[in-house]
Amino acid sequence: MTGTWLGMPPFPVAAREALGNEQLRTNLRKATGTIRGKRAAVVDERADWEALRVAGKEIKDRTLHNLDTYLEQLERKVTESGGVVHWARDAAEANRIVIDLVRAAEADEVVKVKSMATQEIELNEALAEAGIAAYETDLAELIVQLGHDRPSHILVPAIHRNRSEIRDIFLREMPGVTAALTDDPAELAAAARAHLRRKFLTAKVAVSGANFAVADSGTLVVVESEGNGRMCLTLPEVLISVVGIEKLVPTWQDLEVMLQLLPRSSTGERMNPYTSTWTGVTPGDGPQEFHLILLDNGRTGALADDIGRQALRCIRCSACLNVCPVYERTGGHAYGSVYPGPIGAILTPQLRGVTADEVSPTLPFASTLCGACYEVCPVLIDIPQALVHLRAKAVDAKRGKPSAERTAMRVAQWVFGSSRRLRLAQRLVSIGGRVLGRRGRIGRLPGPFKGWSGARDTATPPRQTFRTWWESR
Ligand code: SF4
């Protein structure tokens, strides 16, 4: 995986900064609360919801256990239908393939339908370097792109923005928008539609992702709410789809289960408004050239991990984000990756490697382990279990290296090893508490103890220890 969002600070640092942003918390609370309510209502309608979840889990597990077989089947079927399959080991390889294909089509711009895989590999940046302009067509993605921003939610990438912020972005960045534009959602959508229509009608090449790929027919599937995706998938001459290798389902019967789980879990709808499927190319109808890039980028590494591999079952519904108390307060940017929230906390460190950068080892700790994410996950990913597993890996990676915590433990061991030393230490702590404390509380502890006091006050130690009290009786 690329060092996505290079330069982002570790989660605790980024989260602390986000916690100071009241507008962000208000926007998030409102948006996630609304989606949570809708999801709960439509899930309650299904008496067989639990059975569906089990079916979803089993389909994905079966697929992952036989991934090589299903991938080869998919490749065969796509090729037989007139498509071309490319294999990309990592981000650099995938970006290179896309750039070569766009150049071969003699195009200097592409339209894109929402694809997390292309954000993961930072395709837009690679295209820009190659002199190719990329235009996001999903409304939320467009807002993020025009705002020179980063996505902060899987389903609603601009969830951190409210209506008036979006109006300001459109006024500033969208060509042809007049100052009369208000922050009415219908007006904002109309402005975006006019802007995008011009792009749809001129772009020769489209880049998409896929929600699913059906192995036994070679069919790609995109589900969306706006219809912009369908324009991307049908109007341009060349269609390039960048798809993670874990997106497979073996058959259309399996797809049927997923298409019941996904909309209810993500948008809280019984069915999503647009489901587009395509198989290779059809002469005279739709794109006449279709390329499928199957992306590994760390996925086979995750697949080899007995506990961590369940993250590859994810169907990117975002239900776990909408119930997570940590995500609701920090927002998605703090996770330093295109995959935020509970799923990001287990997927990102696996795709990048737990010790690959400063951010990854902190992500498994970005959770209270309350289990709300597990309760809503439509494919039963035991996120708390994976978090604990990855925490152990992050700690193991540091074993043997000097750290403030290790030094503190050594000192504690030495102090507790002698009653005389303990007595002296208690006396010093009591005096220190009186010097540093105000009204029974110590706000900020010095030196390596800063980490503890950064998020909580510490009670000042009592003047009399248990030991002295006992002796005085
Ligand atoms: S982990 Fe589960 S709940 Fe979270 S996005 Fe993936 S499928 Fe949805």
CSV table of C-alpha atoms and ligand atoms in Angstrom, one decimal:
chain,number,residue,atom,x,y,z
A,1,MET,CA,0.0,0.0,0.0
A,2,THR,CA,1.2,3.5,-0.5
A,3,GLY,CA,2.1,5.7,2.4
A,4,THR,CA,-1.4,7.2,2.0
A,5,TRP,CA,-1.8,10.6,3.6
A,6,LEU,CA,1.9,10.8,4.3
A,7,GLY,CA,2.8,13.3,7.0
A,8,MET,CA,-0.4,12.7,9.0
A,9,PRO,CA,0.5,12.6,12.7
A,10,PRO,CA,-0.3,9.4,14.8
A,11,PHE,CA,-4.0,9.0,15.8
A,12,PRO,CA,-3.8,10.4,19.3
A,13,VAL,CA,-2.3,13.6,18.1
A,14,ALA,CA,-4.7,14.0,15.1
A,15,ALA,CA,-7.6,13.0,17.3
A,16,ARG,CA,-6.8,15.6,20.0
A,17,GLU,CA,-6.7,18.3,17.3
A,18,ALA,CA,-10.1,17.2,15.9
A,19,LEU,CA,-11.7,17.1,19.3
A,20,GLY,CA,-11.1,20.9,19.5
A,21,ASN,CA,-13.3,21.4,16.4
A,22,GLU,CA,-16.8,21.9,17.6
A,23,GLN,CA,-18.3,22.4,14.1
A,24,LEU,CA,-16.9,19.1,13.0
A,25,ARG,CA,-18.4,17.3,16.0
A,26,THR,CA,-21.8,18.9,15.4
A,27,ASN,CA,-21.8,17.9,11.7
A,28,LEU,CA,-20.8,14.4,12.5
A,29,ARG,CA,-23.3,13.9,15.4
A,30,LYS,CA,-26.1,15.1,13.2
A,31,ALA,CA,-25.2,13.0,10.1
A,32,THR,CA,-24.3,9.7,11.8
A,33,GLY,CA,-27.3,10.0,14.1
A,34,THR,CA,-29.7,10.3,11.2
A,35,ILE,CA,-28.1,7.4,9.3
A,36,ARG,CA,-28.1,5.2,12.5
A,37,GLY,CA,-31.8,5.8,12.9
A,38,LYS,CA,-32.6,4.9,9.3
A,39,ARG,CA,-30.5,1.8,9.4
A,40,ALA,CA,-32.1,0.5,12.7
A,41,ALA,CA,-35.6,1.0,11.2
A,42,VAL,CA,-35.0,-0.9,8.0
A,43,VAL,CA,-33.0,-3.7,9.7
A,44,ASP,CA,-35.9,-4.2,12.2
A,45,GLU,CA,-38.2,-4.9,9.2
A,46,ARG,CA,-36.3,-8.1,8.4
A,47,ALA,CA,-37.0,-11.0,10.7
A,48,ASP,CA,-34.3,-13.0,8.9
A,49,TRP,CA,-31.6,-10.2,9.4
A,50,GLU,CA,-29.3,-12.4,11.5
A,51,ALA,CA,-29.6,-15.3,9.0
A,52,LEU,CA,-28.7,-12.9,6.2
A,53,ARG,CA,-25.6,-11.7,8.2
A,54,VAL,CA,-24.5,-15.3,8.7
A,55,ALA,CA,-25.0,-16.0,5.0
A,56,GLY,CA,-23.0,-12.9,4.1
A,57,LYS,CA,-20.1,-13.9,6.3
A,58,GLU,CA,-20.1,-17.4,5.0
A,59,ILE,CA,-20.1,-16.3,1.3
A,60,LYS,CA,-17.1,-14.0,1.9
A,61,ASP,CA,-15.2,-16.6,4.0
A,62,ARG,CA,-15.7,-19.2,1.3
A,63,THR,CA,-14.5,-16.7,-1.4
A,64,LEU,CA,-11.5,-15.8,0.6
A,65,HIS,CA,-10.5,-19.4,1.2
A,66,ASN,CA,-10.6,-20.1,-2.5
A,67,LEU,CA,-9.6,-16.7,-3.7
A,68,ASP,CA,-7.1,-17.9,-6.3
A,69,THR,CA,-9.7,-20.2,-8.0
A,70,TYR,CA,-12.3,-17.5,-8.1
A,71,LEU,CA,-9.9,-14.8,-9.3
A,72,GLU,CA,-8.8,-17.1,-12.2
A,73,GLN,CA,-12.5,-17.8,-13.0
A,74,LEU,CA,-13.2,-14.0,-13.1
A,75,GLU,CA,-10.2,-13.4,-15.3
A,76,ARG,CA,-11.4,-16.1,-17.7
A,77,LYS,CA,-15.0,-14.8,-17.9
A,78,VAL,CA,-14.0,-11.1,-18.3
A,79,THR,CA,-11.6,-12.0,-21.1
A,80,GLU,CA,-14.2,-14.2,-22.8
A,81,SER,CA,-16.6,-11.2,-22.7
A,82,GLY,CA,-14.2,-8.9,-24.5
A,83,GLY,CA,-12.5,-7.3,-21.4
A,84,VAL,CA,-8.8,-7.1,-20.6
A,85,VAL,CA,-7.6,-8.1,-17.1
A,86,HIS,CA,-4.5,-6.6,-15.5
A,87,TRP,CA,-2.9,-7.6,-12.2
A,88,ALA,CA,-1.4,-5.0,-10.0
A,89,ARG,CA,0.8,-6.0,-7.1
A,90,ASP,CA,0.9,-2.5,-5.5
A,91,ALA,CA,-0.2,1.1,-6.0
A,92,ALA,CA,2.7,2.1,-8.3
A,93,GLU,CA,1.9,-0.8,-10.6
A,94,ALA,CA,-1.9,0.0,-10.7
A,95,ASN,CA,-1.3,3.7,-11.3
A,96,ARG,CA,1.2,2.9,-14.1
A,97,ILE,CA,-1.3,0.7,-15.8
A,98,VAL,CA,-4.1,3.3,-15.7
A,99,ILE,CA,-1.8,6.1,-17.0
A,100,ASP,CA,-0.7,3.9,-19.9
A,101,LEU,CA,-4.3,3.0,-20.8
A,102,VAL,CA,-5.4,6.7,-20.7
A,103,ARG,CA,-2.4,7.7,-22.9
A,104,ALA,CA,-3.2,4.9,-25.3
A,105,ALA,CA,-6.7,6.3,-25.6
A,106,GLU,CA,-5.1,9.7,-26.4
A,107,ALA,CA,-7.1,11.4,-23.5
A,108,ASP,CA,-5.9,14.0,-21.1
A,109,GLU,CA,-8.8,13.8,-18.7
A,110,VAL,CA,-11.0,11.1,-17.0
A,111,VAL,CA,-14.2,11.0,-15.2
A,112,LYS,CA,-14.4,8.9,-12.0
A,113,VAL,CA,-17.1,7.1,-10.2
A,114,LYS,CA,-16.5,6.7,-6.5
A,115,SER,CA,-13.8,4.2,-5.9
A,116,MET,CA,-12.0,3.8,-2.6
A,117,ALA,CA,-9.4,1.6,-4.3
A,118,THR,CA,-8.3,4.5,-6.5
A,119,GLN,CA,-8.1,6.8,-3.4
A,120,GLU,CA,-6.1,4.1,-1.6
A,121,ILE,CA,-3.5,4.1,-4.4
A,122,GLU,CA,-3.6,7.9,-4.8
A,123,LEU,CA,-4.5,7.6,-8.5
A,124,ASN,CA,-5.7,11.2,-8.8
A,125,GLU,CA,-2.3,12.5,-7.7
A,126,ALA,CA,-0.5,10.0,-10.1
A,127,LEU,CA,-2.7,11.1,-13.0
A,128,ALA,CA,-2.0,14.8,-12.2
A,129,GLU,CA,1.7,14.1,-12.3
A,130,ALA,CA,1.3,12.5,-15.7
A,131,GLY,CA,-0.6,15.6,-16.9
A,132,ILE,CA,-4.1,13.9,-16.8
A,133,ALA,CA,-7.0,15.6,-15.0
A,134,ALA,CA,-9.4,13.5,-13.0
A,135,TYR,CA,-12.9,14.6,-12.3
A,136,GLU,CA,-14.8,13.0,-9.4
A,137,THR,CA,-18.5,12.6,-10.3
A,138,ASP,CA,-20.0,11.3,-7.0
A,139,LEU,CA,-21.4,14.5,-5.4
A,140,ALA,CA,-19.6,14.0,-2.0
A,141,GLU,CA,-16.4,13.1,-3.8
A,142,LEU,CA,-16.7,16.2,-5.9
A,143,ILE,CA,-17.1,18.3,-2.8
A,144,VAL,CA,-14.0,16.8,-1.3
A,145,GLN,CA,-12.0,17.3,-4.5
A,146,LEU,CA,-13.1,20.9,-5.1
A,147,GLY,CA,-12.4,21.7,-1.4
A,148,HIS,CA,-8.8,20.3,-1.8
A,149,ASP,CA,-9.8,18.1,1.1
A,150,ARG,CA,-9.7,14.4,2.0
A,151,PRO,CA,-12.6,12.0,2.4
A,152,SER,CA,-13.6,11.4,6.0
A,153,HIS,CA,-16.3,8.8,5.7
A,154,ILE,CA,-16.7,5.7,3.5
A,155,LEU,CA,-20.2,6.5,2.4
A,156,VAL,CA,-20.4,10.2,2.8
A,157,PRO,CA,-16.8,11.4,2.2
A,158,ALA,CA,-17.8,15.0,2.9
A,159,ILE,CA,-19.7,14.3,6.1
A,160,HIS,CA,-17.5,16.8,7.9
A,161,ARG,CA,-18.9,19.6,5.8
A,162,ASN,CA,-22.3,21.3,6.3
A,163,ARG,CA,-24.4,23.0,3.6
A,164,SER,CA,-23.0,26.5,3.9
A,165,GLU,CA,-19.5,25.2,3.8
A,166,ILE,CA,-20.4,23.3,0.6
A,167,ARG,CA,-21.9,26.5,-1.0
A,168,ASP,CA,-18.7,28.3,-0.2
A,169,ILE,CA,-16.6,25.6,-1.9
A,170,PHE,CA,-18.9,25.7,-5.0
A,171,LEU,CA,-18.7,29.4,-5.2
A,172,ARG,CA,-15.0,29.4,-5.0
A,173,GLU,CA,-14.1,26.4,-7.2
A,174,MET,CA,-16.9,25.4,-9.5
A,175,PRO,CA,-16.7,27.1,-12.9
A,176,GLY,CA,-20.0,28.8,-14.0
A,177,VAL,CA,-21.6,29.1,-10.5
A,178,THR,CA,-23.1,32.5,-9.7
A,179,ALA,CA,-23.1,34.3,-6.4
A,180,ALA,CA,-26.9,33.8,-6.3
A,181,LEU,CA,-26.4,30.2,-5.3
A,182,THR,CA,-27.9,29.4,-1.9
A,183,ASP,CA,-27.2,26.5,0.5
A,184,ASP,CA,-30.5,24.8,-0.4
A,185,PRO,CA,-29.6,21.1,-1.1
A,186,ALA,CA,-31.6,21.0,-4.3
A,187,GLU,CA,-29.8,24.1,-5.6
A,188,LEU,CA,-26.4,22.7,-4.7
A,189,ALA,CA,-27.3,19.4,-6.4
A,190,ALA,CA,-28.5,21.2,-9.5
A,191,ALA,CA,-25.2,23.2,-9.7
A,192,ALA,CA,-23.2,20.0,-9.4
A,193,ARG,CA,-25.3,18.3,-12.0
A,194,ALA,CA,-24.8,21.1,-14.6
A,195,HIS,CA,-21.0,21.0,-13.9
A,196,LEU,CA,-20.8,17.2,-14.2
A,197,ARG,CA,-23.0,16.9,-17.3
A,198,ARG,CA,-20.4,18.8,-19.3
A,199,LYS,CA,-17.7,16.4,-18.2
A,200,PHE,CA,-19.8,13.2,-18.9
A,201,LEU,CA,-20.5,14.4,-22.4
A,202,THR,CA,-16.9,15.1,-23.3
A,203,ALA,CA,-14.8,12.5,-21.4
A,204,LYS,CA,-13.4,9.7,-23.4
A,205,VAL,CA,-12.2,7.6,-20.5
A,206,ALA,CA,-13.9,6.7,-17.2
A,207,VAL,CA,-12.3,5.1,-14.1
A,208,SER,CA,-14.5,3.2,-11.7
A,209,GLY,CA,-14.3,1.0,-8.8
A,210,ALA,CA,-16.7,-1.9,-8.0
A,211,ASN,CA,-18.7,-3.0,-5.0
A,212,PHE,CA,-18.6,-6.6,-6.2
A,213,ALA,CA,-17.2,-8.8,-9.0
A,214,VAL,CA,-19.1,-11.9,-9.8
A,215,ALA,CA,-16.7,-14.7,-10.6
A,216,ASP,CA,-18.9,-17.1,-12.6
A,217,SER,CA,-20.1,-14.5,-15.1
A,218,GLY,CA,-17.2,-12.0,-15.0
A,219,THR,CA,-19.7,-9.2,-14.1
A,220,LEU,CA,-18.8,-6.0,-12.2
A,221,VAL,CA,-21.3,-4.3,-9.9
A,222,VAL,CA,-21.5,-0.7,-8.7
A,223,VAL,CA,-24.3,0.4,-6.4
A,224,GLU,CA,-24.9,4.2,-5.9
A,225,SER,CA,-27.6,6.8,-5.1
A,226,GLU,CA,-27.2,9.5,-7.7
A,227,GLY,CA,-26.9,7.9,-11.1
A,228,ASN,CA,-23.7,9.7,-11.8
A,229,GLY,CA,-21.9,6.4,-11.6
A,230,ARG,CA,-24.1,5.0,-14.3
A,231,MET,CA,-23.2,7.9,-16.6
A,232,CYS,CA,-19.5,7.1,-16.1
A,233,LEU,CA,-20.1,3.5,-16.8
A,234,THR,CA,-22.0,3.9,-20.0
A,235,LEU,CA,-21.0,7.2,-21.8
A,236,PRO,CA,-17.2,7.1,-22.2
A,237,GLU,CA,-15.5,4.9,-24.9
A,238,VAL,CA,-13.0,3.4,-22.5
A,239,LEU,CA,-13.8,2.1,-19.0
A,240,ILE,CA,-11.1,1.2,-16.5
A,241,SER,CA,-12.1,-0.5,-13.3
A,242,VAL,CA,-9.7,-0.7,-10.4
A,243,VAL,CA,-10.9,-3.4,-8.0
A,244,GLY,CA,-9.4,-4.9,-4.8
A,245,ILE,CA,-9.1,-8.7,-5.1
A,246,GLU,CA,-11.3,-9.2,-2.1
A,247,LYS,CA,-14.4,-7.8,-3.9
A,248,LEU,CA,-15.3,-11.1,-5.4
A,249,VAL,CA,-18.4,-13.1,-4.8
A,250,PRO,CA,-18.7,-16.5,-6.6
A,251,THR,CA,-22.2,-16.4,-8.1
A,252,TRP,CA,-25.3,-14.2,-8.7
A,253,GLN,CA,-27.0,-16.0,-5.8
A,254,ASP,CA,-24.3,-14.8,-3.5
A,255,LEU,CA,-24.6,-11.3,-4.9
A,256,GLU,CA,-28.3,-11.4,-4.0
A,257,VAL,CA,-27.4,-11.8,-0.3
A,258,MET,CA,-25.0,-8.9,-0.5
A,259,LEU,CA,-27.4,-6.6,-2.3
A,260,GLN,CA,-29.8,-7.1,0.6
A,261,LEU,CA,-27.2,-6.5,3.3
A,262,LEU,CA,-25.4,-3.4,1.8
A,263,PRO,CA,-28.1,-0.8,1.3
A,264,ARG,CA,-29.8,-1.4,4.6
A,265,SER,CA,-26.5,-1.2,6.4
A,266,SER,CA,-25.1,1.8,4.6
A,267,THR,CA,-27.8,4.3,3.6
A,268,GLY,CA,-30.6,2.7,5.6
A,269,GLU,CA,-32.6,2.0,2.5
A,270,ARG,CA,-34.3,-1.2,1.5
A,271,MET,CA,-32.7,-1.0,-1.9
A,272,ASN,CA,-30.2,1.5,-3.4
A,273,PRO,CA,-31.5,3.7,-6.2
A,274,TYR,CA,-29.0,2.6,-8.9
A,275,THR,CA,-27.4,-0.8,-9.3
A,276,SER,CA,-25.2,-1.0,-12.5
A,277,THR,CA,-23.7,-4.3,-13.7
A,278,TRP,CA,-21.5,-4.8,-16.8
A,279,THR,CA,-19.9,-7.8,-18.3
A,280,GLY,CA,-17.0,-7.2,-20.7
A,281,VAL,CA,-18.1,-5.1,-23.7
A,282,THR,CA,-21.1,-5.1,-26.0
A,283,PRO,CA,-20.5,-3.9,-29.6
A,284,GLY,CA,-22.4,-0.6,-30.2
A,285,ASP,CA,-23.6,-0.2,-26.6
A,286,GLY,CA,-21.6,1.4,-23.8
A,287,PRO,CA,-17.8,1.5,-23.6
A,288,GLN,CA,-16.1,-0.3,-26.4
A,289,GLU,CA,-13.0,-1.0,-24.4
A,290,PHE,CA,-13.1,-2.4,-20.8
A,291,HIS,CA,-10.0,-2.9,-18.6
A,292,LEU,CA,-10.2,-4.6,-15.1
A,293,ILE,CA,-7.2,-3.9,-12.8
A,294,LEU,CA,-7.2,-6.4,-10.0
A,295,LEU,CA,-5.4,-4.8,-7.1
A,296,ASP,CA,-3.5,-6.6,-4.3
A,297,ASN,CA,-1.6,-3.8,-2.5
A,298,GLY,CA,-1.3,-5.6,0.8
A,299,ARG,CA,-4.4,-7.8,0.6
A,300,THR,CA,-2.6,-11.1,0.3
A,301,GLY,CA,-0.6,-10.2,3.4
A,302,ALA,CA,-3.9,-9.6,5.3
A,303,LEU,CA,-5.3,-12.9,3.9
A,304,ALA,CA,-2.4,-14.8,5.4
A,305,ASP,CA,-3.4,-13.6,8.9
A,306,ASP,CA,-5.9,-16.0,10.6
A,307,ILE,CA,-7.6,-13.3,12.6
A,308,GLY,CA,-6.8,-10.2,10.6
A,309,ARG,CA,-8.2,-11.6,7.3
A,310,GLN,CA,-11.8,-11.1,8.4
A,311,ALA,CA,-11.3,-7.4,7.5
A,312,LEU,CA,-11.3,-8.5,3.9
A,313,ARG,CA,-15.0,-9.5,4.3
A,314,CYS,CA,-15.8,-5.8,4.5
A,315,ILE,CA,-18.4,-4.6,2.0
A,316,ARG,CA,-17.7,-0.9,2.8
A,317,CYS,CA,-21.2,-0.2,4.2
A,318,SER,CA,-19.9,2.2,6.8
A,319,ALA,CA,-22.3,1.0,9.5
A,320,CYS,CA,-19.4,0.6,11.9
A,321,LEU,CA,-18.4,4.2,11.5
A,322,ASN,CA,-21.8,5.5,12.2
A,323,VAL,CA,-22.0,3.7,15.6
A,324,CYS,CA,-18.5,4.3,16.8
A,325,PRO,CA,-18.2,6.7,19.7
A,326,VAL,CA,-14.5,7.4,18.8
A,327,TYR,CA,-15.3,8.1,15.1
A,328,GLU,CA,-18.2,10.4,16.1
A,329,ARG,CA,-15.9,12.6,18.1
A,330,THR,CA,-12.7,12.6,16.0
A,331,GLY,CA,-14.0,12.3,12.4
A,332,GLY,CA,-12.3,10.4,9.7
A,333,HIS,CA,-9.3,12.5,9.0
A,334,ALA,CA,-7.7,11.5,12.3
A,335,TYR,CA,-7.3,8.0,11.0
A,336,GLY,CA,-4.8,9.2,8.4
A,337,SER,CA,-6.1,6.9,5.7
A,338,VAL,CA,-8.9,6.6,3.1
A,339,TYR,CA,-10.4,3.9,5.4
A,340,PRO,CA,-11.5,5.6,8.6
A,341,GLY,CA,-13.4,4.4,11.7
A,342,PRO,CA,-13.4,0.9,13.1
A,343,ILE,CA,-12.8,-0.9,9.8
A,344,GLY,CA,-10.0,1.5,9.0
A,345,ALA,CA,-8.4,0.8,12.4
A,346,ILE,CA,-8.0,-2.9,11.4
A,347,LEU,CA,-7.7,-2.7,7.6
A,348,THR,CA,-5.1,0.1,7.2
A,349,PRO,CA,-2.4,-1.4,9.5
A,350,GLN,CA,-2.8,-4.7,7.7
A,351,LEU,CA,-2.6,-3.2,4.2
A,352,ARG,CA,0.3,-1.0,5.0
A,353,GLY,CA,2.0,-3.2,7.6
A,354,VAL,CA,1.6,-2.6,11.4
A,355,THR,CA,4.9,-0.9,11.7
A,356,ALA,CA,5.1,0.7,8.2
A,357,ASP,CA,4.7,4.3,9.4
A,358,GLU,CA,3.9,6.5,12.4
A,359,VAL,CA,0.1,6.2,12.0
A,360,SER,CA,-0.5,2.5,11.5
A,361,PRO,CA,0.6,1.1,14.9
A,362,THR,CA,-1.6,3.7,16.7
A,363,LEU,CA,-4.8,2.8,14.8
A,364,PRO,CA,-5.7,-0.5,16.6
A,365,PHE,CA,-5.8,1.6,19.8
A,366,ALA,CA,-8.3,4.1,18.3
A,367,SER,CA,-11.2,2.3,19.9
A,368,THR,CA,-12.9,1.8,23.3
A,369,LEU,CA,-13.6,-1.9,22.4
A,370,CYS,CA,-17.3,-1.3,23.2
A,371,GLY,CA,-18.3,-3.8,20.5
A,372,ALA,CA,-20.9,-1.5,18.8
A,373,CYS,CA,-19.1,-2.0,15.4
A,374,TYR,CA,-19.4,-5.8,15.7
A,375,GLU,CA,-23.1,-5.6,16.5
A,376,VAL,CA,-24.0,-3.7,13.3
A,377,CYS,CA,-21.5,-5.3,10.8
A,378,PRO,CA,-23.5,-7.0,8.1
A,379,VAL,CA,-20.8,-9.6,7.5
A,380,LEU,CA,-20.0,-10.2,11.2
A,381,ILE,CA,-16.5,-8.9,11.2
A,382,ASP,CA,-15.4,-9.2,14.9
A,383,ILE,CA,-13.6,-5.9,14.8
A,384,PRO,CA,-12.8,-5.8,18.6
A,385,GLN,CA,-11.1,-9.2,18.3
A,386,ALA,CA,-9.0,-8.0,15.3
A,387,LEU,CA,-8.2,-4.8,17.2
A,388,VAL,CA,-6.8,-6.7,20.2
A,389,HIS,CA,-4.9,-9.0,17.9
A,390,LEU,CA,-3.3,-6.0,16.0
A,391,ARG,CA,-2.6,-4.2,19.3
A,392,ALA,CA,-0.6,-7.2,20.3
A,393,LYS,CA,1.3,-7.0,17.0
A,394,ALA,CA,2.0,-3.3,17.5
A,395,VAL,CA,3.3,-3.9,21.1
A,396,ASP,CA,5.4,-7.0,20.0
A,397,ALA,CA,7.0,-4.8,17.3
A,398,LYS,CA,8.3,-2.5,20.0
A,399,ARG,CA,9.4,-5.2,22.4
A,400,GLY,CA,13.0,-4.8,23.5
A,401,LYS,CA,13.2,-1.2,22.4
A,402,PRO,CA,13.6,1.5,25.0
A,403,SER,CA,10.5,3.4,25.9
A,404,ALA,CA,9.1,5.7,28.6
A,405,GLU,CA,6.6,3.0,29.6
A,406,ARG,CA,9.3,0.4,29.9
A,407,THR,CA,11.5,2.7,32.0
A,408,ALA,CA,8.6,3.6,34.3
A,409,MET,CA,7.9,-0.1,34.8
A,410,ARG,CA,11.5,-0.8,35.7
A,411,VAL,CA,11.5,2.1,38.2
A,412,ALA,CA,8.2,0.8,39.7
A,413,GLN,CA,9.7,-2.7,40.0
A,414,TRP,CA,12.7,-1.3,41.9
A,415,VAL,CA,10.5,0.8,44.2
A,416,PHE,CA,8.1,-2.0,45.0
A,417,GLY,CA,11.1,-4.3,45.7
A,418,SER,CA,11.8,-2.6,49.1
A,419,SER,CA,9.4,-1.3,51.8
A,420,ARG,CA,11.9,1.4,52.6
A,421,ARG,CA,12.0,2.6,49.0
A,422,LEU,CA,8.2,2.5,48.7
A,423,ARG,CA,7.8,4.6,51.9
A,424,LEU,CA,10.2,7.2,50.5
A,425,ALA,CA,8.5,7.2,47.1
A,426,GLN,CA,5.1,7.7,48.7
A,427,ARG,CA,6.4,10.6,50.7
A,428,LEU,CA,7.9,12.2,47.6
A,429,VAL,CA,4.7,11.7,45.6
A,430,SER,CA,2.7,13.2,48.4
A,431,ILE,CA,4.9,16.3,48.5
A,432,GLY,CA,5.0,16.5,44.7
A,433,GLY,CA,1.2,16.3,44.5
A,434,ARG,CA,0.9,19.2,46.9
A,435,VAL,CA,3.3,21.3,44.8
A,436,LEU,CA,1.7,20.5,41.4
A,437,GLY,CA,-2.0,20.1,42.5
A,438,ARG,CA,-4.7,22.8,42.5
A,439,ARG,CA,-8.0,22.1,44.4
A,440,GLY,CA,-7.3,18.4,44.7
A,441,ARG,CA,-6.4,17.9,41.0
A,442,ILE,CA,-3.2,17.9,38.9
A,443,GLY,CA,-3.9,19.1,35.4
A,444,ARG,CA,-0.7,18.4,33.6
A,445,LEU,CA,1.9,15.9,34.8
A,446,PRO,CA,5.6,16.5,33.9
A,447,GLY,CA,7.9,14.6,31.5
A,448,PRO,CA,6.9,11.1,30.3
A,449,PHE,CA,3.7,11.2,32.3
A,450,LYS,CA,2.3,13.9,30.0
A,451,GLY,CA,0.6,11.2,27.9
A,452,TRP,CA,-1.5,10.1,30.9
A,453,SER,CA,-2.6,13.7,31.8
A,454,GLY,CA,-3.2,14.8,28.3
A,455,ALA,CA,-6.8,13.6,28.4
A,456,ARG,CA,-7.6,13.5,32.1
A,457,ASP,CA,-7.0,15.2,35.4
A,458,THR,CA,-5.1,13.3,38.1
A,459,ALA,CA,-6.3,13.4,41.8
A,460,THR,CA,-3.6,14.8,44.1
A,461,PRO,CA,-2.2,12.0,46.3
A,462,PRO,CA,-3.6,12.1,49.9
A,463,ARG,CA,-1.3,13.7,52.6
A,464,GLN,CA,-1.6,10.5,54.6
A,465,THR,CA,-0.8,7.1,53.0
A,466,PHE,CA,-2.6,3.9,54.1
A,467,ARG,CA,0.7,2.8,55.7
A,468,THR,CA,1.1,5.9,57.9
A,469,TRP,CA,-2.7,5.8,58.8
A,470,TRP,CA,-2.3,2.2,59.8
A,471,GLU,CA,0.8,2.9,61.9
A,472,SER,CA,-1.0,5.7,63.7
A,473,ARG,CA,-3.8,3.5,65.0
B,1,SF4,S1,-16.5,-3.6,8.8
B,1,SF4,FE1,-18.6,-4.3,8.6
B,1,SF4,S2,-19.8,-2.5,9.3
B,1,SF4,FE2,-17.8,-1.7,8.9
B,1,SF4,S3,-17.9,-1.0,6.8
B,1,SF4,FE3,-17.1,-3.1,6.7
B,1,SF4,S4,-19.0,-4.3,6.4
B,1,SF4,FE4,-19.7,-2.3,7.1
